[in-house]
Coordinates of C-alpha atoms and ligand atoms in Angstrom, one line a residue:
M45 CA -3.8 -24.5 -19.6
K46 CA -1.0 -21.9 -19.8
D47 CA 1.1 -20.9 -16.8
K48 CA -0.8 -19.1 -14.0
I49 CA -0.7 -15.4 -14.2
Y50 CA -0.7 -13.8 -10.8
V51 CA -1.9 -10.4 -9.7
N52 CA 1.7 -9.4 -8.8
R53 CA 5.2 -10.7 -9.3
P54 CA 8.3 -9.0 -7.9
S55 CA 10.9 -7.6 -10.3
L56 CA 14.1 -9.1 -9.1
P57 CA 17.6 -8.0 -10.1
P58 CA 19.9 -10.6 -11.6
L59 CA 21.1 -12.9 -8.9
T60 CA 24.7 -12.3 -9.8
D61 CA 24.2 -8.6 -8.9
F62 CA 23.1 -9.6 -5.4
I63 CA 26.1 -11.9 -4.7
P64 CA 28.6 -9.1 -4.0
Y65 CA 26.3 -7.6 -1.4
L66 CA 26.0 -11.0 0.3
E67 CA 29.8 -11.4 0.2
E68 CA 30.1 -8.0 1.9
I69 CA 27.6 -8.9 4.6
W70 CA 29.3 -12.3 5.2
G71 CA 32.7 -10.6 5.4
S72 CA 31.7 -7.9 7.8
K73 CA 29.5 -10.1 9.9
W74 CA 27.1 -7.2 10.4
L75 CA 23.7 -8.7 9.8
T76 CA 21.3 -6.1 11.3
N77 CA 21.0 -3.2 13.8
N78 CA 21.5 -0.2 11.5
A79 CA 24.5 -1.5 9.7
R80 CA 26.0 -0.3 6.4
Y81 CA 23.3 -1.2 3.9
H82 CA 20.5 -0.2 6.2
Q83 CA 22.1 3.3 6.4
E84 CA 22.7 3.4 2.7
L85 CA 19.2 2.5 1.9
E86 CA 17.7 5.1 4.2
A87 CA 19.9 7.8 2.6
A88 CA 19.0 6.6 -0.9
L89 CA 15.3 6.6 -0.3
V90 CA 15.3 10.0 1.4
D91 CA 16.9 11.3 -1.8
F92 CA 14.7 9.3 -4.2
F93 CA 11.4 10.4 -2.5
G94 CA 12.4 13.9 -1.6
V95 CA 11.4 13.5 2.0
K96 CA 13.2 14.6 5.2
Y97 CA 13.5 11.4 7.2
I98 CA 12.9 7.7 6.8
S99 CA 13.1 4.8 9.2
L100 CA 13.2 1.3 7.7
F101 CA 11.1 -1.5 9.2
A102 CA 10.8 -5.3 9.1
N103 CA 7.4 -4.8 7.4
G104 CA 4.6 -2.3 6.8
T105 CA 2.3 -3.5 9.6
L106 CA 4.9 -2.9 12.3
A107 CA 5.7 0.5 10.7
L108 CA 2.0 1.5 11.1
M109 CA 1.8 0.1 14.7
L110 CA 4.8 2.1 15.7
A111 CA 3.8 5.3 13.9
L112 CA 0.7 5.3 16.2
Q113 CA 2.8 4.5 19.2
C114 CA 5.2 7.2 18.5
L115 CA 2.5 9.9 18.4
R116 CA 0.9 8.3 21.4
I117 CA -2.5 8.1 19.6
T118 CA -5.3 6.8 21.8
G119 CA -9.1 6.7 21.9
E120 CA -10.8 6.6 18.4
V121 CA -9.2 7.0 15.0
I122 CA -11.2 7.6 11.8
T123 CA -10.1 5.3 9.0
T124 CA -11.3 3.6 5.8
P125 CA -12.8 0.1 5.6
F126 CA -11.5 -0.2 2.0
S127 CA -8.0 -1.3 2.6
F128 CA -5.9 -4.3 3.5
V129 CA -6.8 -5.6 7.0
A130 CA -3.4 -4.5 8.5
T131 CA -4.5 -0.9 8.5
T132 CA -7.2 -1.5 11.1
H133 CA -5.3 -4.2 12.9
A134 CA -2.6 -1.6 13.6
L135 CA -5.2 0.4 15.5
H136 CA -6.5 -2.6 17.3
W137 CA -3.0 -3.6 18.5
N138 CA -2.6 -0.2 20.0
G139 CA -5.9 -0.5 21.9
I140 CA -7.5 2.2 19.7
T141 CA -11.1 2.0 18.5
P142 CA -11.3 2.2 14.7
V143 CA -14.1 4.4 13.4
F144 CA -15.0 3.6 9.8
A145 CA -16.0 6.4 7.4
D146 CA -17.1 5.9 3.7
I147 CA -14.9 6.3 0.6
E148 CA -15.1 8.5 -2.5
P149 CA -16.4 6.7 -5.6
E150 CA -13.8 8.4 -7.9
T151 CA -10.7 7.2 -6.0
C152 CA -11.8 4.6 -3.4
N153 CA -10.0 6.7 -0.8
L154 CA -11.5 8.0 2.5
D155 CA -14.1 10.7 1.7
P156 CA -13.2 14.0 3.5
D157 CA -17.0 14.8 3.5
K158 CA -17.6 11.8 5.7
I159 CA -14.8 12.6 8.3
E160 CA -16.4 15.4 10.3
A161 CA -19.6 13.5 11.1
A162 CA -17.4 10.7 12.5
I163 CA -15.5 12.9 15.0
T164 CA -16.3 12.5 18.7
P165 CA -14.6 13.8 21.9
R166 CA -12.5 10.6 21.8
T167 CA -11.2 11.1 18.3
T168 CA -7.4 11.8 18.2
A169 CA -6.4 11.1 14.6
I170 CA -7.2 10.3 11.0
L171 CA -5.7 7.2 9.3
P172 CA -6.4 7.4 5.5
V173 CA -4.9 5.1 2.9
H174 CA -3.7 6.1 -0.6
V175 CA -5.5 3.0 -2.0
Y176 CA -3.8 1.6 -5.2
G177 CA -1.3 4.5 -4.9
N178 CA -4.0 7.1 -5.8
P179 CA -3.5 10.2 -3.6
C180 CA -6.1 11.0 -1.0
N181 CA -7.5 14.5 -0.9
I182 CA -4.6 15.6 1.3
K183 CA -5.5 19.3 1.4
R184 CA -9.1 18.7 2.7
I185 CA -8.0 16.1 5.2
Q186 CA -5.4 18.4 6.6
E187 CA -7.9 21.3 6.8
I188 CA -10.2 19.1 8.9
A189 CA -7.4 17.9 11.1
D190 CA -6.2 21.4 11.7
V191 CA -9.7 22.6 12.7
Y192 CA -10.3 19.7 15.1
G193 CA -6.7 19.3 16.4
L194 CA -6.3 15.8 15.1
H195 CA -3.1 13.9 14.0
V196 CA -2.9 12.5 10.5
I197 CA -0.9 9.4 9.6
Y198 CA -1.1 8.1 6.1
D199 CA -1.0 4.4 5.3
A200 CA 1.0 4.8 2.1
A201 CA 1.7 1.1 1.7
H202 CA 0.8 1.4 -2.0
A203 CA 2.2 4.8 -2.7
F204 CA 5.9 4.2 -3.4
G205 CA 7.2 6.9 -5.6
V206 CA 3.8 8.6 -6.2
R207 CA 4.1 12.4 -6.6
K208 CA 1.5 15.1 -6.9
D209 CA 2.4 18.5 -8.5
D210 CA 6.0 17.1 -8.4
E211 CA 6.1 16.6 -4.7
S212 CA 6.1 13.2 -2.9
I213 CA 2.7 12.5 -1.4
L214 CA 4.8 10.9 1.5
N215 CA 5.2 14.5 2.8
A216 CA 1.5 14.7 3.6
G217 CA 0.3 14.5 7.3
E218 CA 2.7 14.0 10.2
M219 CA 3.9 10.6 9.1
S220 CA 3.4 8.2 6.2
T221 CA 4.1 4.5 6.4
L222 CA 5.2 2.2 3.5
S223 CA 5.2 -1.5 2.8
F224 CA 8.0 -3.2 0.8
H225 CA 6.4 -6.6 0.8
A226 CA 7.1 -9.0 -2.0
T227 CA 3.9 -7.9 -3.8
K228 CA 4.8 -4.3 -3.8
V229 CA 6.4 -2.3 -6.7
F230 CA 9.5 -1.9 -4.6
T231 CA 10.4 -4.8 -2.4
T232 CA 12.8 -5.9 0.2
M233 CA 11.1 -9.3 0.5
E234 CA 9.4 -8.2 3.7
G235 CA 9.9 -4.6 4.7
G236 CA 8.4 -1.2 5.4
A237 CA 9.2 2.4 6.5
I238 CA 8.0 5.4 8.3
I239 CA 8.5 8.9 6.8
S240 CA 8.8 11.6 9.4
R241 CA 9.4 15.3 9.2
D242 CA 11.8 16.2 12.0
E243 CA 14.9 14.8 13.5
A244 CA 13.5 14.3 17.0
T245 CA 10.6 12.2 15.7
K246 CA 12.9 10.1 13.5
K247 CA 15.0 9.4 16.6
R248 CA 12.0 8.4 18.6
I249 CA 10.8 6.1 15.8
D250 CA 14.3 4.5 15.7
Y251 CA 14.3 3.9 19.5
L252 CA 10.8 2.3 19.3
K253 CA 11.8 -0.2 16.6
N254 CA 14.8 -1.2 18.7
F255 CA 13.0 -2.1 21.9
G256 CA 12.8 1.5 23.0
F257 CA 16.6 1.8 23.5
A258 CA 17.9 5.3 23.4
G259 CA 21.6 4.4 23.8
E260 CA 23.1 1.4 25.5
T261 CA 21.4 1.5 28.8
R262 CA 18.4 3.8 28.5
V263 CA 14.9 2.7 27.5
I264 CA 12.4 5.4 26.9
Q265 CA 9.2 3.6 25.9
P266 CA 8.0 0.0 25.5
G267 CA 9.5 -0.6 22.1
I268 CA 9.5 -3.7 19.9
N269 CA 11.9 -5.4 17.5
A270 CA 10.8 -4.1 14.1
K271 CA 14.2 -3.6 12.4
M272 CA 15.0 -4.3 8.8
N273 CA 18.1 -6.5 8.3
E274 CA 21.1 -6.1 6.0
I275 CA 20.0 -8.6 3.4
Q276 CA 16.6 -6.9 3.0
S277 CA 18.4 -3.5 2.8
A278 CA 20.8 -4.7 0.2
L279 CA 18.0 -5.9 -2.0
G280 CA 16.3 -2.5 -1.6
L281 CA 19.5 -0.8 -2.9
L282 CA 19.4 -3.0 -5.9
Q283 CA 15.7 -2.6 -6.5
L284 CA 16.0 1.2 -6.5
K285 CA 18.3 1.1 -9.5
D286 CA 15.5 -0.4 -11.7
S287 CA 12.6 1.4 -10.1
E288 CA 12.0 4.0 -12.8
A289 CA 12.4 1.5 -15.7
N290 CA 9.9 -0.8 -14.0
R291 CA 7.5 2.0 -13.4
R292 CA 7.6 2.8 -17.2
K293 CA 6.8 -0.8 -18.0
R294 CA 3.8 -0.8 -15.7
K295 CA 2.6 2.4 -17.2
M296 CA 2.7 0.8 -20.6
I297 CA 0.6 -2.1 -19.3
S298 CA -1.8 0.3 -17.6
D299 CA -2.2 2.2 -20.9
L300 CA -3.0 -1.1 -22.7
Y301 CA -5.6 -2.0 -20.2
Q302 CA -7.1 1.5 -20.2
R303 CA -7.3 1.6 -24.0
E304 CA -8.8 -1.9 -24.5
L305 CA -11.2 -1.9 -21.5
T306 CA -12.6 1.6 -22.0
G307 CA -16.0 1.4 -23.6
I308 CA -16.9 -2.2 -22.5
P309 CA -20.3 -1.7 -21.0
G310 CA -20.3 -2.5 -17.3
I311 CA -16.5 -2.3 -16.9
S312 CA -15.0 0.8 -15.3
T313 CA -11.5 1.7 -14.3
L314 CA -9.8 4.4 -12.2
P315 CA -8.5 7.1 -14.6
E316 CA -5.2 8.8 -14.2
V317 CA -5.3 12.0 -12.1
P318 CA -3.9 15.2 -13.7
G319 CA -0.8 16.4 -11.9
V320 CA -0.1 12.9 -10.4
T321 CA 3.0 10.8 -11.2
H322 CA 1.4 7.4 -10.7
N323 CA 3.3 4.2 -9.8
Y324 CA 0.8 1.8 -11.5
A325 CA 1.0 -0.6 -8.5
Y326 CA -2.4 -2.1 -9.1
F327 CA -4.9 -2.1 -12.0
P328 CA -8.4 -2.4 -10.4
I329 CA -11.5 -2.8 -12.6
F330 CA -15.1 -2.5 -11.4
V331 CA -17.8 -4.7 -12.7
D332 CA -21.4 -3.4 -12.9
P333 CA -23.4 -6.6 -13.4
S334 CA -26.5 -4.9 -14.8
A335 CA -24.5 -3.5 -17.7
Y336 CA -21.9 -6.3 -18.1
G337 CA -24.4 -9.1 -17.9
R338 CA -22.3 -11.2 -15.5
S339 CA -21.4 -10.6 -11.9
R340 CA -17.9 -9.7 -10.6
D341 CA -17.5 -13.1 -9.1
Q342 CA -18.5 -14.8 -12.4
L343 CA -15.9 -12.8 -14.3
F344 CA -13.3 -13.5 -11.5
E345 CA -14.0 -17.3 -11.9
D346 CA -14.0 -17.1 -15.7
L347 CA -10.5 -15.5 -15.5
R348 CA -9.3 -18.1 -13.0
K349 CA -10.4 -20.9 -15.3
K350 CA -8.1 -19.4 -17.9
G351 CA -5.2 -19.1 -15.5
I352 CA -5.6 -15.4 -14.7
Y353 CA -5.3 -15.0 -11.0
G354 CA -6.6 -11.5 -10.3
R355 CA -7.5 -10.6 -6.7
R356 CA -10.5 -8.9 -5.2
Y357 CA -8.6 -6.2 -3.3
F358 CA -10.4 -5.1 -1.1
Y359 CA -13.2 -7.5 -0.6
P360 CA -14.5 -8.4 2.0
L361 CA -14.4 -4.9 3.6
I362 CA -12.4 -4.7 6.8
S363 CA -15.6 -3.6 8.6
T364 CA -17.2 -7.0 7.9
F365 CA -14.6 -9.1 9.6
P366 CA -15.6 -10.5 13.0
P367 CA -13.2 -8.3 15.2
Y368 CA -14.8 -5.2 13.7
K369 CA -18.3 -5.9 12.4
G370 CA -19.9 -5.1 15.8
L371 CA -18.7 -1.5 15.8
K372 CA -21.4 1.1 15.2
S373 CA -19.4 2.6 12.3
A374 CA -19.2 -0.8 10.6
N375 CA -22.9 -0.7 9.9
P376 CA -23.3 -1.2 6.1
A377 CA -25.7 1.8 6.0
N378 CA -22.7 4.0 7.0
L379 CA -20.5 2.7 4.2
P380 CA -22.6 2.4 1.0
V381 CA -19.9 3.4 -1.4
A382 CA -17.3 1.1 0.2
H383 CA -19.7 -1.9 0.0
E384 CA -20.5 -1.2 -3.6
K385 CA -16.8 -1.0 -4.6
A386 CA -15.9 -4.1 -2.6
E387 CA -18.6 -6.0 -4.5
Q388 CA -17.4 -4.8 -7.9
V389 CA -13.6 -4.8 -7.8
I390 CA -11.1 -7.1 -9.4
C391 CA -7.4 -6.2 -9.5
L392 CA -6.0 -7.4 -12.8
P393 CA -2.4 -8.7 -13.0
M394 CA 0.0 -5.8 -12.9
Y395 CA 3.8 -6.0 -12.8
A396 CA 6.7 -5.0 -14.8
G397 CA 7.4 -8.5 -16.1
L398 CA 3.9 -9.0 -17.6
D399 CA 4.0 -9.3 -21.3
E400 CA 1.8 -7.4 -23.8
S401 CA 0.3 -10.6 -25.3
T402 CA -0.9 -11.7 -21.9
V403 CA -2.5 -8.3 -21.3
A404 CA -4.2 -8.5 -24.7
R405 CA -5.5 -12.0 -23.8
I406 CA -6.9 -10.7 -20.5
N407 CA -8.6 -7.8 -22.2
E408 CA -10.0 -10.2 -24.8
I409 CA -11.5 -12.5 -22.1
I410 CA -13.1 -9.6 -20.4
R411 CA -14.5 -8.3 -23.7
R412 CA -15.9 -11.7 -24.9
N413 CA -17.4 -12.7 -21.5
R414 CA -19.8 -9.8 -21.5
V415 CA -23.4 -11.0 -21.9
A416 CA -25.3 -8.3 -23.9
Ligands
T4K731 N1 -1.5 -1.3 4.5 C1 -1.9 -1.6 3.3 C2 -2.8 -0.7 2.6 C3 -1.5 -2.8 2.7 O1 -1.9 -3.1 1.4 C4 -0.6 -3.7 3.4 C5 -0.2 -4.9 2.8 C6 -0.2 -3.3 4.7 C7 -0.6 -2.1 5.2 C8 0.8 -4.1 5.5 O2 2.1 -4.2 4.9 P1 3.0 -5.5 5.2 O3 3.0 -5.8 6.7 O4 2.4 -6.6 4.4 O5 4.4 -5.1 4.7 C9 -0.7 -9.2 0.1 C10 0.5 -8.8 0.9 O6 0.9 -9.8 1.8 C11 0.3 -7.5 1.7 O7 1.6 -7.0 1.9 C12 -0.4 -6.5 0.9 N2 -0.7 -5.3 1.7 C13 -1.8 -7.0 0.4 C14 -2.5 -6.0 -0.4 O8 -1.5 -8.1 -0.4 P2 -2.0 -11.4 0.0 O9 -2.4 -12.4 1.1 O10 -3.0 -11.0 -1.0 O11 -0.7 -11.9 -0.8 P3 -0.4 -13.3 -1.5 O12 0.6 -14.0 -0.8 O13 -1.7 -14.0 -1.9 O14 0.3 -12.8 -2.9 C15 -0.4 -12.2 -4.0 C16 0.3 -12.7 -5.3 O15 1.6 -12.1 -5.4 C17 0.5 -14.2 -5.3 O16 -0.6 -14.8 -5.9 C18 1.7 -14.3 -6.2 C19 2.5 -13.1 -6.0 N3 3.6 -13.3 -5.0 C20 3.4 -13.3 -3.7 C21 4.5 -13.5 -2.8 C22 4.2 -13.5 -1.3 C23 4.9 -13.5 -5.6 O17 5.0 -13.5 -6.8 N4 5.9 -13.7 -4.7 C24 5.8 -13.7 -3.4 O18 6.8 -13.9 -2.6 O19 -1.5 -10.1 0.7

């Protein structure tokens, strides 16, 4: 069998390029706590994204947890079950009750038409996710939030560099959070960030990620340690240099998949959205067994036997996990589209280092495995 092909692989710079950064860190003995590379990466990302403020984090989960803390969100928050479990866990860790609403079939994102019905007197915010980096319906979600006086925080863990009508989608809502995990298109090994829109909020976020310290002797809120360190920040600075070249490589792979898979009965993909600069972070396909002749799980196993390690992101749905399945909103009858998508999805391998011949082989397996 050939080497295993994983769903993701980080694009790392040459090790020799990293050494001078390490030498600088060793020489200065500044390892963390908003030191040189941390500051440089924040400035570089603000510029790269076209956003006002960014605060770097140790990972995306802590960023989400502290975004909620920072806005003092309580009660109930409306969110999507079709995401990585960290989205809902961040609510739980804040003592907030998640309220699941269904997703749109076209994008797999929270369906604005399902939000209003989920609002109760205890609702304080909406927490949508730009799943696979595809933008949510930002305009409609904001309209609903404005009418009902709700906060909006976007989990933008997948949305690094995504733009709509030439503006970063990270400017949507009051805050957006990012993940820079090893599996993401831009990585600092572990890492994350919060995008905020005014200086006072940025300051509060920075206090919270440093135990709540506002200066040497003043603590303003029960904060936590969620800081990114200098080695992570240095890797981020290097990653940024290759980010556009890597995006172009992923676009080429996405085009290959789209071209070859379109037209196979029972296989559907998410098309590119006009006006959106995609980051091609994931390549999900959806298997309709009645037309494909084999189930999603059969295709998933067939691919595995041939060394292709796709992933069923996001199956099982968050709403089916024991901590959440007892919630009224977790009833499958409330979430028919999310259940259907979770039963059908496979994310195919997608990363800049994936070669064309492997993509062709994956397409061929999917084409040949169909049972007419
Ligand atoms: N919100 C959303 C919407 C998210 O998707 C995530 C994380 C978060 C919030 C939370 O952000 P973080 O706290 O993680 O920063 C992965 C990631 O661990 C997770 O970050 C990510 N979303 C989620 C979608 O996927 P796993 O358990 O599927 O990852 P794992 O370890 O199986 O890796 C997948 C493949 O990637 C491996 O088969 C090979 C490759 N890989 C992985 C690692 C860790 C590498 O090549 N190198 C590596 O170092 O969760």
